[in-house]
Tab-separated table of C-alpha atoms in Angstrom:
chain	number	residue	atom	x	y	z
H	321	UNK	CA	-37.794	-28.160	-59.122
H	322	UNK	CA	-34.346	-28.219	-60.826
H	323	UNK	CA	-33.640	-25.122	-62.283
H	324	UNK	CA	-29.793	-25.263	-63.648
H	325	UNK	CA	-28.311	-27.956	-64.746
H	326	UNK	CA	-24.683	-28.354	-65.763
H	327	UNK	CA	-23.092	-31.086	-66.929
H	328	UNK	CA	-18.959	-31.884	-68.033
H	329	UNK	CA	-18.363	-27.914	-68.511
H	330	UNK	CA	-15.269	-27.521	-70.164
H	331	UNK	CA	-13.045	-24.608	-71.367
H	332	UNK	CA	-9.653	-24.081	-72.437
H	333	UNK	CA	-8.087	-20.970	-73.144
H	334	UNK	CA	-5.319	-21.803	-76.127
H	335	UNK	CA	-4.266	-24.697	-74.717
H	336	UNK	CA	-4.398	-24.167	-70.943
H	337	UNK	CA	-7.357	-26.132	-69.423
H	338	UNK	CA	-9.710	-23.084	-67.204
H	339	UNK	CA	-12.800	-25.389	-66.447
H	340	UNK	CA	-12.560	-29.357	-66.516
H	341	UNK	CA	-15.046	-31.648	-66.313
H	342	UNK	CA	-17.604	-29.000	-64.142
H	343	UNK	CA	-21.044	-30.480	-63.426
H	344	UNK	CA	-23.528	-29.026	-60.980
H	345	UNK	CA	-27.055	-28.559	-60.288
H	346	UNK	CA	-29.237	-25.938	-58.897
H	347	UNK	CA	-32.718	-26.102	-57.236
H	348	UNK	CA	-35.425	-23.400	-57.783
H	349	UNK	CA	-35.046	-20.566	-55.048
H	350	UNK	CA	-31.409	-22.069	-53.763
H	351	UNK	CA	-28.393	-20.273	-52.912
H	352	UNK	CA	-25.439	-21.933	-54.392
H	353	UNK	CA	-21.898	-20.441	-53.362
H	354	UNK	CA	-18.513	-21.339	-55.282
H	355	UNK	CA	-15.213	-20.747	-53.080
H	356	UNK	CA	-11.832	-20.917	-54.343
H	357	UNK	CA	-8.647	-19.427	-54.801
H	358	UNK	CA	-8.011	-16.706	-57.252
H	359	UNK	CA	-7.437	-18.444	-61.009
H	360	UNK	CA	-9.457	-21.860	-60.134
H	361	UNK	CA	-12.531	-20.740	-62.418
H	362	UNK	CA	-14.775	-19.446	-60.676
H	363	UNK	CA	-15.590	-16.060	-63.178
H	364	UNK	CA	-14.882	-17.911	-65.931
H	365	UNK	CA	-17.891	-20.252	-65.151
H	366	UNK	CA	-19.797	-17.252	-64.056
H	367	UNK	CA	-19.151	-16.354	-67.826
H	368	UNK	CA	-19.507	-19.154	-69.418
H	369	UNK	CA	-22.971	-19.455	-67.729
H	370	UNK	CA	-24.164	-16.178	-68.954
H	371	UNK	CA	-22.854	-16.553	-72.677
H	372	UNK	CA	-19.665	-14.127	-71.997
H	373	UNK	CA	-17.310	-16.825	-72.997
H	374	UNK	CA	-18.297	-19.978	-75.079
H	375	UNK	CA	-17.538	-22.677	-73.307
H	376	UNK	CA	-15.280	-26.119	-75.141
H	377	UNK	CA	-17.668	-28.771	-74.521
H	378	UNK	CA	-20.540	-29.662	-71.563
H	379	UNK	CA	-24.047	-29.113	-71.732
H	380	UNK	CA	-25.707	-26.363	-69.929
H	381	UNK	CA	-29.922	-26.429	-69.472
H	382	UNK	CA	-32.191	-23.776	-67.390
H	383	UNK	CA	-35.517	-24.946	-66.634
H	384	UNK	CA	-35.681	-28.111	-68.781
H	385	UNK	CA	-34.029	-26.265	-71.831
H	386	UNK	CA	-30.955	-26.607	-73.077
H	387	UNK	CA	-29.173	-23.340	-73.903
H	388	UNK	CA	-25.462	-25.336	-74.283
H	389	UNK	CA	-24.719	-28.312	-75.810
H	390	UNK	CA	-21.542	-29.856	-77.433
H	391	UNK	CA	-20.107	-26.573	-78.541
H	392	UNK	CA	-23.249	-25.628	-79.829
H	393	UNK	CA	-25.165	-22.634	-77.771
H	394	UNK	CA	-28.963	-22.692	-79.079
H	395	UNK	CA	-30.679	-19.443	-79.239
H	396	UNK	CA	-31.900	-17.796	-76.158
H	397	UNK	CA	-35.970	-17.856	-75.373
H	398	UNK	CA	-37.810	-15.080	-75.265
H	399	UNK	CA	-39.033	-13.488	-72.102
H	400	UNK	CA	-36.992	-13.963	-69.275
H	401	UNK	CA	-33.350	-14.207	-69.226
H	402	UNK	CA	-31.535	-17.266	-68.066
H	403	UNK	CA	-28.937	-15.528	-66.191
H	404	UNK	CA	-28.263	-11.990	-64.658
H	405	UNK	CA	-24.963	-11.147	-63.447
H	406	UNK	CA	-23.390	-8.698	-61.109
H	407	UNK	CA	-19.706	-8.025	-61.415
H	408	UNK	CA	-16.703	-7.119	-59.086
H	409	UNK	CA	-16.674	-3.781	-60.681
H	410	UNK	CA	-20.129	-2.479	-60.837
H	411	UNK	CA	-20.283	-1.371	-64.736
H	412	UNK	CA	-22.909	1.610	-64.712
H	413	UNK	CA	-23.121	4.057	-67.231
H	414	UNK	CA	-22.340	7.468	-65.631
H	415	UNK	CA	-24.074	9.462	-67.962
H	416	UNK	CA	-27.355	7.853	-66.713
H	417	UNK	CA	-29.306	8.391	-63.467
H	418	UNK	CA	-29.568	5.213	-61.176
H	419	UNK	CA	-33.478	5.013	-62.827
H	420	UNK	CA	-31.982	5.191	-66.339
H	421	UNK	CA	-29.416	2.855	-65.634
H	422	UNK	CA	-32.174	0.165	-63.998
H	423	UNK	CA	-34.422	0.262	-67.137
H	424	UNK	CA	-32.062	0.778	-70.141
H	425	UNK	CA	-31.965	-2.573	-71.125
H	426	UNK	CA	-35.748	-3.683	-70.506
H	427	UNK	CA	-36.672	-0.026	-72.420
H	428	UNK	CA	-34.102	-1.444	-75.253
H	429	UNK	CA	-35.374	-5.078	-75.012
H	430	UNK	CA	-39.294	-3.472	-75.302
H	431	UNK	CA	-38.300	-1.909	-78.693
H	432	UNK	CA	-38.156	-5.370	-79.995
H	433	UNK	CA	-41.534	-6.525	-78.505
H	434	UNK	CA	-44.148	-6.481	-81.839
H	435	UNK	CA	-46.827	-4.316	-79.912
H	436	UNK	CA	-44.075	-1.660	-78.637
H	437	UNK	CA	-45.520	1.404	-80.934
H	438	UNK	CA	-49.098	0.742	-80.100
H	439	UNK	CA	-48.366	0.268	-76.817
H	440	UNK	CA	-45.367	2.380	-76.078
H	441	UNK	CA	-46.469	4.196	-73.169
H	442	UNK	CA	-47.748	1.474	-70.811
H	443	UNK	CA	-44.782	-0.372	-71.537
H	444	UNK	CA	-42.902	2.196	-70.614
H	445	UNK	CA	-44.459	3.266	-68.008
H	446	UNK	CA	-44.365	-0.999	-66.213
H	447	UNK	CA	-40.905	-0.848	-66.903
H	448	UNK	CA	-40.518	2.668	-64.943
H	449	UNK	CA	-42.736	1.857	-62.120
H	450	UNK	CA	-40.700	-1.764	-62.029
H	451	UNK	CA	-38.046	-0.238	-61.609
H	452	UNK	CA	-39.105	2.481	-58.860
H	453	UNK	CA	-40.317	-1.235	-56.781
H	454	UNK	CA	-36.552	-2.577	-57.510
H	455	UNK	CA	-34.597	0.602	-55.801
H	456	UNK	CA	-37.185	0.732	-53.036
H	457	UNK	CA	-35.865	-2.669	-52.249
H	458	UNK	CA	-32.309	-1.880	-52.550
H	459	UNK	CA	-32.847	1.319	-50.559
H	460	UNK	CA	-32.119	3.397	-53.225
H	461	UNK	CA	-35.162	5.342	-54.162
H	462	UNK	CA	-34.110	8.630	-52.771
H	463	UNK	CA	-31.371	8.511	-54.928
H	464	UNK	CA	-33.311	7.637	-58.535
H	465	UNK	CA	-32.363	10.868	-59.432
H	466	UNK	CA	-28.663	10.858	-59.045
H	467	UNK	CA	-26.031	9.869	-61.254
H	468	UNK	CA	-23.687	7.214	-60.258
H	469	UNK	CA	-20.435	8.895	-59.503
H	470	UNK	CA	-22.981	10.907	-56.685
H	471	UNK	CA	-22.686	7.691	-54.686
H	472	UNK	CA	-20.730	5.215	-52.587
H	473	UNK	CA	-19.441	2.175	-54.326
H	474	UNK	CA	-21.997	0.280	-52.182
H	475	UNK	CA	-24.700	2.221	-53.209
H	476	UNK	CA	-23.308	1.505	-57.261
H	477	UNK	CA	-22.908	-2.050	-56.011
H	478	UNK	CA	-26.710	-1.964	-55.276
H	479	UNK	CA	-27.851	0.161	-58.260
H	480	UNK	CA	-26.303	-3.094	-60.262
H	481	UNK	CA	-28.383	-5.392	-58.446
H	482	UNK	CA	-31.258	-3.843	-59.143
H	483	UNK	CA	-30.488	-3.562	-62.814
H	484	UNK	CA	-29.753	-7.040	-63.121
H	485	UNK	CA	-33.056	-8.052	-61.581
H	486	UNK	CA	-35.181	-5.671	-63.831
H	487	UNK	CA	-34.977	-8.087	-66.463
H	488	UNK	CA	-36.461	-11.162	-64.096
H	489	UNK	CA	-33.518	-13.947	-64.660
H	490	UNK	CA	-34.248	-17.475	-64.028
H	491	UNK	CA	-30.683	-17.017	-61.611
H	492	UNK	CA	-28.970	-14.017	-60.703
H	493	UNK	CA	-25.302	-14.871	-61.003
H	494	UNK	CA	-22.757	-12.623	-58.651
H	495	UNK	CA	-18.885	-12.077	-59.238
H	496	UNK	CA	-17.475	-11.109	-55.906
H	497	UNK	CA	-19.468	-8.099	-55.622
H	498	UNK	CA	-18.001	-7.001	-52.914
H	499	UNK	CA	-14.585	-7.265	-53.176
H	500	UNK	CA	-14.020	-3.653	-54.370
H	501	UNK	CA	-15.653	-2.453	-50.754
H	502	UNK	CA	-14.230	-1.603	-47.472
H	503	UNK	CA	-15.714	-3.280	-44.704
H	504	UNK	CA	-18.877	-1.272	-43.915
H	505	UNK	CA	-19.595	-0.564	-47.763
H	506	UNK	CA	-19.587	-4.557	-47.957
H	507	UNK	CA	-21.921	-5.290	-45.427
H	508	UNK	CA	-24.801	-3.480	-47.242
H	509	UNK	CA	-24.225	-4.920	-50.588
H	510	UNK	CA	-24.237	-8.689	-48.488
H	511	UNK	CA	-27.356	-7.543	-46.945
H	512	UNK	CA	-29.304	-6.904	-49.643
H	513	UNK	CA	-28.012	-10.289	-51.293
H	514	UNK	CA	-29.359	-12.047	-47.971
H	515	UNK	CA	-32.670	-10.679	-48.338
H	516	UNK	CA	-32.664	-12.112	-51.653
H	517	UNK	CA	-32.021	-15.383	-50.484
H	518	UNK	CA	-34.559	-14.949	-48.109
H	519	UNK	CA	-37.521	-13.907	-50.630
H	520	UNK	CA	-35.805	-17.400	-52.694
H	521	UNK	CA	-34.672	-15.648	-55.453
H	522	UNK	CA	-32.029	-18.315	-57.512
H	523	UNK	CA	-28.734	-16.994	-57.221
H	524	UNK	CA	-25.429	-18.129	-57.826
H	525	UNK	CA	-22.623	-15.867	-56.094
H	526	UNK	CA	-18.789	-16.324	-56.016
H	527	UNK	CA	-17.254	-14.732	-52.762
H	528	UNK	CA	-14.509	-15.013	-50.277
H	529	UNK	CA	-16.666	-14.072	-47.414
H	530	UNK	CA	-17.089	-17.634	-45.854
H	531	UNK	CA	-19.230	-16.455	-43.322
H	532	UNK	CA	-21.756	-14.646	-45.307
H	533	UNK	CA	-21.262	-18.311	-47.455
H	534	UNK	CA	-22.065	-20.257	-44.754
H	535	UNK	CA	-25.267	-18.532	-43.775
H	536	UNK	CA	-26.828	-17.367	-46.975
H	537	UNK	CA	-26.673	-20.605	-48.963
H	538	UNK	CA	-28.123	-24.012	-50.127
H	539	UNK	CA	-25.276	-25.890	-51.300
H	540	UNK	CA	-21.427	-25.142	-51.735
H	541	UNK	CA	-18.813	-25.970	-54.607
H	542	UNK	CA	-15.229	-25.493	-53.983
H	543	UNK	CA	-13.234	-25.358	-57.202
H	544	UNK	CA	-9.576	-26.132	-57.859
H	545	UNK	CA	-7.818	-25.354	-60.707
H	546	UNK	CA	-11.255	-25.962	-62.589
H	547	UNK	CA	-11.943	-29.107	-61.080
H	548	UNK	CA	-14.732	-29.501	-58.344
H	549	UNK	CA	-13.000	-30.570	-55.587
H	550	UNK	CA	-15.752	-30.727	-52.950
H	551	UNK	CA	-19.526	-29.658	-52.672
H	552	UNK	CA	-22.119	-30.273	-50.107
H	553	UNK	CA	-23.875	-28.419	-47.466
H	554	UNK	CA	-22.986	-25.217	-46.274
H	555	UNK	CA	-22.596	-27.823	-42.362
H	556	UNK	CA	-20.441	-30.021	-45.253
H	557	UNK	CA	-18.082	-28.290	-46.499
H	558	UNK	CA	-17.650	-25.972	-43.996
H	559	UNK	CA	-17.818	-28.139	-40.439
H	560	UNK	CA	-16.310	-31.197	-42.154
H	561	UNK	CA	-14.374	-30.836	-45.497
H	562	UNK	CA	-12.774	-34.283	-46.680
H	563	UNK	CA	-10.818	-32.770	-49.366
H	564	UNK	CA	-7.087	-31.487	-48.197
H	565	UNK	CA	-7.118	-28.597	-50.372
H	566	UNK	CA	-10.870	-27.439	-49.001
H	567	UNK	CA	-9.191	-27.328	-45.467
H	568	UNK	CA	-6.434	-25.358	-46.431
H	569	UNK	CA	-8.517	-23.059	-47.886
H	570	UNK	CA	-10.443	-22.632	-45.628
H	571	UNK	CA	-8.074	-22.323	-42.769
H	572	UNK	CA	-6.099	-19.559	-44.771
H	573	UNK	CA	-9.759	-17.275	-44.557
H	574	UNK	CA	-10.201	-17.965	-40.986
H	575	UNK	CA	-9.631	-14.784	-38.652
């Protein structure tokens, strides 16, 4: 089942073109992985997907509904979120424990529910216990109880992840979440991301770890100065790239 589309994404900041012409889709429980250099628009589609920027033109649907059209973004549904996203930097609140910083938003989000005073408790108490279930499979729930600057930037890295699925998105979106880690700090953070792929959670992640690309996903865009230059297979793009700029890419990454 389709999931995302996206079709003719465009966005210009003042009058410098960022995204042109960007059309993808995405299949329920795929992996897809966006490469390219630094400045061809790969956060800023990240952020146009997740309603941080508005993009110029394009339509954008999740799940048959159409959340971007025209210049025009519709209001969001109710429930689940479309997107979740995970940034470089990992963005926790330090005056919260790692189980505060998990269930913040649903506990906010519940406040709006109609049955939240009657109910209060139990809600409460699904979003705690959700949220318990969610570090347990980050390997973080002997460390509910800390605050974040009591851990490794790995560990924050996974704290994030697990806030970002506590509110169930349709696709988990992630920014290069690892390119604020040294080497053995990174290969958690991937690891935990590969299990995800593995259980077919819908994810989206931009990285310059071609390897980890190569294994982890469905399908592959390489973007250029905004423009998708090549996508395909993982075996595709990767094995046998018949753009020039994909192979130079490419070969600049190899060690």
């Amino acid at each position: 089942m389709t999931i995302l589309e996206v079709e003719h994404l465009e966005k210009r900041f003042g009058g410098t073109p960022v995204l042109q012409d960007v059309s993808f889709s995405l299949e329920q429980g795929q992996t897809l992985a966006i490469l390219g250099s630094s400045g061809s628009g790969k956060t800023t589609l990240l952020r146009c997907l997740n309603a941080l920027e508005q993009p110029d033109a394009g339509c954008i649907r999740v799940a048959g509904e159409t959340l971007f059209d025209g210049g025009v973004r519709t209001a969001q549904r109710s429930g689940r979120l479309p997107f979740g996203l995970v940034f470089q930097a990992f963005h926790l609140f330090p005056q919260y424990t790692v189980r505060e910083n998990v269930t913040l938003a649903g506990r906010l989000q519940a406040k709006r529910r109609p049955d939240y005073r009657a109910n209060r408790r139990a809600i409460l108490q699904r979003i705690d216990d959700e949220a318990v279930r969610l570090l347990g499979q980050v390997g973080l729930l002997a460390q509910q109880d800390r605050y974040p600057g009591q851990l490794s930037g790995g560990q924050q890295q996974r704290v994030a992840i697990a806030r970002a699925l506590a509110l169930q998105p349709d696709v988990l979106c992630f920014d290069e979440p690892t390119s604020a880690l040294d080497p053995e700090l990174t290969g958690e953070v991937l690891r935990v991301i590969r299990s995800l792929a593995e259980r077919r959670m819908t994810m989206i992640v931009v990285t310059h770890e071609l390897q980890f690309a190569h294994d982890v996903s469905d399908q592959v865009i390489f973007l250029e100065r905004g423009v998708v230059a090549e996508s395909g297979t993982p075996d595709e793009l990767f094995l046998h790239p018949k753009n020039d700029r994909t192979r130079q890419f490419l070969a600049a990454y190899v060690k």
